[in-house]
């Protein structure tokens, strides 16, 4: 499905969020800037690379961002973007499944997952893999869409995402099912408390959460403990 929508993914992303997705990614970038040193990073489920590119621009000189995604179609769009910007040698891209990351233990200072984790069939396995590839003390930053908690907003949200968006998304991408999948998958993703409990059970500590745009998007972070092997 992701490979199918890859060529039009960026345009639809901005349309779907009415442009807010750029600001949401900026919020994630700021968390990583606060680490205050060059970072060796993995952008997991990097898709067409919007977060990887924003990180590349904003992080201190000497930072290195590796992009990983399991859809070759998404990576192909990202590769073209990197080539247009002359960055193809600067950012390694790896085709990988979040459930079995092809990186050694303790490879990265930070891992980001933007709008990807709700799609992972086994999220707990992905969290274990992320924890494994993070260095002790390393940070995981997650951006994920969510249904707003306010009832009126939730009703508007459902109207837009369940009826209007699949129609427009279908017209533009030719794949209406993909844009019906979107609200369904957002609805199935655990709420804030449950998700933070899952992160904690998988060993993450110093957990934090912020609701963005009245809860349409959530920013989570957590660290691999310093004392872990
Ligand atoms: C909605 S896109 C988000 C892309 C990008 N992070 C962004 O901010 O626009 C979700 C991405 O997750 C990837 N993905 C889904 N399941 C995956 C898995 N199990 N392992 C790796 N990537 C996965 C998809 O291929 C897709 O590119």
CSV table of C-alpha atoms and ligand atoms in Angstrom, one decimal:
chain,number,residue,atom,x,y,z
A,1,UNK,CA,0.0,0.0,0.0
A,2,UNK,CA,2.8,2.5,0.9
A,3,UNK,CA,4.7,1.7,-2.3
A,4,UNK,CA,1.5,2.3,-4.2
A,5,UNK,CA,0.9,5.8,-2.8
A,6,UNK,CA,4.6,6.8,-2.6
A,7,UNK,CA,4.7,9.1,-5.6
A,8,UNK,CA,1.9,11.3,-4.3
A,9,UNK,CA,2.5,10.7,-0.6
A,10,UNK,CA,4.0,14.2,0.2
A,11,UNK,CA,1.2,16.2,-1.5
A,12,UNK,CA,-1.5,14.1,0.2
A,13,UNK,CA,0.3,14.3,3.6
A,14,UNK,CA,0.2,18.1,3.5
A,15,UNK,CA,-3.4,18.1,2.2
A,16,UNK,CA,-4.5,15.6,4.8
A,17,UNK,CA,-3.1,17.5,7.7
A,18,UNK,CA,-4.0,20.9,6.1
A,19,UNK,CA,-0.2,21.7,6.3
A,20,UNK,CA,0.2,21.0,10.0
A,21,UNK,CA,2.5,18.0,9.5
A,22,UNK,CA,5.5,20.2,8.8
A,23,UNK,CA,5.0,22.0,12.2
A,24,UNK,CA,4.6,18.6,13.9
A,25,UNK,CA,7.9,17.4,12.5
A,26,UNK,CA,9.6,20.6,13.6
A,27,UNK,CA,8.5,19.9,17.2
A,28,UNK,CA,10.2,16.5,17.0
A,29,UNK,CA,13.3,18.1,15.6
A,30,UNK,CA,13.4,20.5,18.5
A,31,UNK,CA,13.5,17.7,21.0
A,32,UNK,CA,16.6,16.3,19.3
A,33,UNK,CA,18.2,19.7,19.0
A,34,UNK,CA,18.0,19.9,22.8
A,35,UNK,CA,20.4,17.0,23.0
A,36,UNK,CA,23.0,19.7,22.1
A,37,UNK,CA,25.6,17.6,20.3
A,38,UNK,CA,26.1,15.9,16.9
A,39,UNK,CA,23.9,12.8,16.8
A,40,UNK,CA,24.2,9.5,15.1
A,41,UNK,CA,20.5,8.9,14.3
A,42,UNK,CA,18.1,6.5,12.8
A,43,UNK,CA,14.9,7.8,11.2
A,44,UNK,CA,12.8,4.7,11.2
A,45,UNK,CA,9.8,4.4,8.8
A,46,UNK,CA,11.5,7.4,7.1
A,47,UNK,CA,9.1,7.2,4.1
A,48,UNK,CA,9.8,9.9,1.6
A,49,UNK,CA,12.3,11.5,4.1
A,50,UNK,CA,10.6,14.8,5.3
A,51,UNK,CA,11.7,14.2,8.9
A,52,UNK,CA,15.2,13.0,7.9
A,53,UNK,CA,15.8,16.1,5.8
A,54,UNK,CA,14.5,18.4,8.5
A,55,UNK,CA,16.9,16.7,11.0
A,56,UNK,CA,19.8,17.0,8.5
A,57,UNK,CA,19.2,20.8,8.3
A,58,UNK,CA,18.7,21.4,12.0
A,59,UNK,CA,21.2,19.1,13.9
A,60,UNK,CA,24.7,20.2,14.7
A,61,UNK,CA,27.5,19.6,12.1
A,62,UNK,CA,28.8,16.1,12.3
A,63,UNK,CA,25.4,14.5,12.9
A,64,UNK,CA,24.6,11.5,10.7
A,65,UNK,CA,21.1,10.4,9.8
A,66,UNK,CA,20.3,7.0,8.5
A,67,UNK,CA,16.9,6.4,7.0
A,68,UNK,CA,15.2,3.0,7.2
A,69,UNK,CA,11.8,1.9,5.7
A,70,UNK,CA,10.4,-1.3,4.5
A,71,UNK,CA,8.8,0.1,1.4
A,72,UNK,CA,11.3,0.3,-1.5
A,73,UNK,CA,8.8,2.7,-3.3
A,74,UNK,CA,9.0,5.2,-0.4
A,75,UNK,CA,12.8,4.9,-0.3
A,76,UNK,CA,12.9,5.5,-4.1
A,77,UNK,CA,11.1,8.8,-3.7
A,78,UNK,CA,13.4,9.8,-0.9
A,79,UNK,CA,16.5,8.8,-2.9
A,80,UNK,CA,15.3,11.2,-5.7
A,81,UNK,CA,14.8,14.0,-3.2
A,82,UNK,CA,18.3,13.5,-1.7
A,83,UNK,CA,19.8,13.5,-5.2
A,84,UNK,CA,18.0,16.8,-6.1
A,85,UNK,CA,19.6,18.3,-3.0
A,86,UNK,CA,23.0,16.7,-3.6
A,87,UNK,CA,22.7,14.8,-0.3
A,88,UNK,CA,22.7,11.2,-1.7
A,89,UNK,CA,26.1,10.4,-0.2
A,90,UNK,CA,25.3,12.0,3.2
A,91,UNK,CA,22.3,9.9,4.2
A,92,UNK,CA,22.5,6.1,4.1
A,93,UNK,CA,19.1,4.5,3.2
A,94,UNK,CA,18.3,1.0,4.3
A,95,UNK,CA,15.4,-1.2,3.4
A,96,UNK,CA,14.4,-2.7,6.8
A,97,UNK,CA,11.5,-4.0,8.8
A,98,UNK,CA,11.1,-2.4,12.2
A,99,UNK,CA,10.6,-5.8,13.7
A,100,UNK,CA,14.2,-6.9,12.8
A,101,UNK,CA,16.5,-4.0,12.4
A,102,UNK,CA,19.7,-4.8,10.5
A,103,UNK,CA,21.9,-2.8,12.9
A,104,UNK,CA,24.2,-3.9,15.7
A,105,UNK,CA,23.4,-3.3,19.3
A,106,UNK,CA,23.9,0.3,20.5
A,107,UNK,CA,24.4,1.8,17.1
A,108,UNK,CA,22.5,5.1,17.5
A,109,UNK,CA,22.2,8.1,19.9
A,110,UNK,CA,18.6,8.7,18.8
A,111,UNK,CA,15.8,7.0,16.9
A,112,UNK,CA,12.8,8.8,15.4
A,113,UNK,CA,9.5,7.3,14.1
A,114,UNK,CA,7.2,9.8,12.5
A,115,UNK,CA,3.7,8.6,11.7
A,116,UNK,CA,5.0,5.0,11.3
A,117,UNK,CA,4.6,3.2,14.5
A,118,UNK,CA,0.8,2.7,14.3
A,119,UNK,CA,1.4,0.7,11.1
A,120,UNK,CA,3.8,-1.8,12.6
A,121,UNK,CA,2.1,-5.2,13.0
A,122,UNK,CA,4.1,-5.9,16.2
A,123,UNK,CA,4.8,-2.6,17.9
A,124,UNK,CA,6.3,-4.1,21.1
A,125,UNK,CA,8.8,-6.0,19.0
A,126,UNK,CA,9.7,-2.8,17.2
A,127,UNK,CA,10.2,-1.0,20.6
A,128,UNK,CA,12.5,-3.9,21.7
A,129,UNK,CA,14.5,-3.5,18.5
A,130,UNK,CA,14.7,0.3,18.9
A,131,UNK,CA,15.8,-0.2,22.5
A,132,UNK,CA,18.5,-2.7,21.3
A,133,UNK,CA,19.9,-0.4,18.6
A,134,UNK,CA,19.9,2.7,20.9
A,135,UNK,CA,23.0,3.4,23.0
A,136,UNK,CA,22.4,3.5,26.7
A,137,UNK,CA,20.9,6.9,27.5
A,138,UNK,CA,19.8,7.3,23.9
A,139,UNK,CA,16.4,8.8,23.0
A,140,UNK,CA,13.4,7.6,21.0
A,141,UNK,CA,11.1,10.3,19.7
A,142,UNK,CA,7.8,9.3,18.2
A,143,UNK,CA,5.2,11.4,16.3
A,144,UNK,CA,1.8,9.8,15.8
A,145,UNK,CA,-1.6,10.9,14.7
A,146,UNK,CA,-4.4,10.5,17.2
A,147,UNK,CA,-8.1,11.2,17.6
A,148,UNK,CA,-8.7,14.3,19.7
A,149,UNK,CA,-10.2,13.7,23.1
A,150,UNK,CA,-12.7,16.6,23.0
A,151,UNK,CA,-16.1,15.3,21.8
A,152,UNK,CA,-17.0,18.1,19.4
A,153,UNK,CA,-13.5,18.0,17.8
A,154,UNK,CA,-13.7,14.2,17.6
A,155,UNK,CA,-17.0,14.5,15.6
A,156,UNK,CA,-15.4,17.0,13.1
A,157,UNK,CA,-12.3,14.8,13.0
A,158,UNK,CA,-14.3,11.7,12.1
A,159,UNK,CA,-16.3,13.5,9.4
A,160,UNK,CA,-13.1,14.8,7.8
A,161,UNK,CA,-11.0,11.6,8.1
A,162,UNK,CA,-13.6,9.0,7.5
A,163,UNK,CA,-15.6,10.6,4.7
A,164,UNK,CA,-14.0,13.7,3.1
A,165,UNK,CA,-10.4,12.6,3.2
A,166,UNK,CA,-10.8,9.0,1.7
A,167,UNK,CA,-12.8,10.7,-1.1
A,168,UNK,CA,-10.2,13.4,-1.9
A,169,UNK,CA,-7.3,11.0,-1.3
A,170,UNK,CA,-8.9,8.4,-3.5
A,171,UNK,CA,-9.4,10.9,-6.3
A,172,UNK,CA,-5.7,12.1,-6.2
A,173,UNK,CA,-3.9,8.9,-5.4
A,174,UNK,CA,-6.3,6.4,-7.1
A,175,UNK,CA,-6.2,4.4,-3.9
A,176,UNK,CA,-9.2,5.1,-1.8
A,177,UNK,CA,-8.5,2.1,0.5
A,178,UNK,CA,-5.2,3.6,1.6
A,179,UNK,CA,-7.0,6.7,2.8
A,180,UNK,CA,-9.7,4.7,4.5
A,181,UNK,CA,-7.0,2.6,6.2
A,182,UNK,CA,-5.6,5.9,7.7
A,183,UNK,CA,-8.4,6.8,10.1
A,184,UNK,CA,-9.0,3.1,10.9
A,185,UNK,CA,-5.4,2.7,11.9
A,186,UNK,CA,-5.4,5.9,13.9
A,187,UNK,CA,-8.5,4.7,15.7
A,188,UNK,CA,-6.9,1.4,16.6
A,189,UNK,CA,-3.7,2.9,17.9
A,190,UNK,CA,-3.6,2.9,21.8
A,191,UNK,CA,-4.4,6.1,23.6
A,192,UNK,CA,-1.8,8.2,25.4
A,193,UNK,CA,-1.8,6.4,28.8
A,194,UNK,CA,-1.9,2.9,27.3
A,195,UNK,CA,0.9,3.7,24.8
A,196,UNK,CA,3.1,5.2,27.5
A,197,UNK,CA,2.5,2.1,29.6
A,198,UNK,CA,3.6,0.0,26.6
A,199,UNK,CA,6.8,2.0,26.2
A,200,UNK,CA,7.5,1.7,29.9
A,201,UNK,CA,7.0,-2.1,29.9
A,202,UNK,CA,9.5,-2.3,27.0
A,203,UNK,CA,12.1,-0.6,29.2
A,204,UNK,CA,11.9,3.0,28.2
A,205,UNK,CA,12.4,5.6,30.9
A,206,UNK,CA,12.2,9.4,31.3
A,207,UNK,CA,9.0,9.2,29.3
A,208,UNK,CA,7.3,12.4,28.1
A,209,UNK,CA,4.2,13.2,26.0
A,210,UNK,CA,2.9,16.4,24.4
A,211,UNK,CA,-0.5,16.8,22.6
A,212,UNK,CA,0.0,18.9,19.4
A,213,UNK,CA,-2.8,20.7,17.6
A,214,UNK,CA,-5.5,19.8,20.2
A,215,UNK,CA,-4.5,16.2,20.2
A,216,UNK,CA,-4.5,15.5,16.5
A,217,UNK,CA,-0.9,14.5,16.8
A,218,UNK,CA,1.1,13.3,19.8
A,219,UNK,CA,4.8,13.6,20.4
A,220,UNK,CA,6.3,10.9,22.7
A,221,UNK,CA,9.8,10.4,23.9
A,222,UNK,CA,11.6,8.0,26.1
A,223,UNK,CA,15.2,6.8,26.8
A,224,UNK,CA,17.0,3.6,26.9
A,225,UNK,CA,18.2,3.4,30.5
A,226,UNK,CA,21.8,4.3,31.1
A,227,UNK,CA,22.4,1.2,33.1
A,228,UNK,CA,21.1,-1.2,30.4
A,229,UNK,CA,23.7,-3.4,28.6
B,1,LIG,C1,2.8,7.4,7.0
B,1,LIG,S1,4.4,7.0,6.5
B,1,LIG,C2,5.5,8.1,7.4
B,1,LIG,C3,6.7,8.5,6.6
B,1,LIG,C4,7.6,9.6,7.3
B,1,LIG,N1,8.2,9.2,8.5
B,1,LIG,C5,6.9,10.9,7.4
B,1,LIG,O1,7.1,11.6,8.4
B,1,LIG,O2,6.2,11.3,6.5
B,1,LIG,C6,4.7,5.5,7.3
B,1,LIG,C7,5.9,4.7,6.8
B,1,LIG,O3,6.1,3.6,7.6
B,1,LIG,C8,6.6,2.6,6.8
B,1,LIG,N2,6.4,1.3,7.5
B,1,LIG,C9,5.3,0.7,7.8
B,1,LIG,N3,5.5,-0.5,8.4
B,1,LIG,C10,6.8,-0.6,8.6
B,1,LIG,C11,7.7,-1.6,9.1
B,1,LIG,N4,7.2,-2.7,9.7
B,1,LIG,N5,9.0,-1.4,9.1
B,1,LIG,C12,9.5,-0.3,8.5
B,1,LIG,N6,8.8,0.7,7.9
B,1,LIG,C13,7.4,0.5,8.0
B,1,LIG,C14,5.9,2.7,5.5
B,1,LIG,O4,6.5,2.1,4.4
B,1,LIG,C15,5.8,4.2,5.4
B,1,LIG,O5,6.8,4.7,4.6
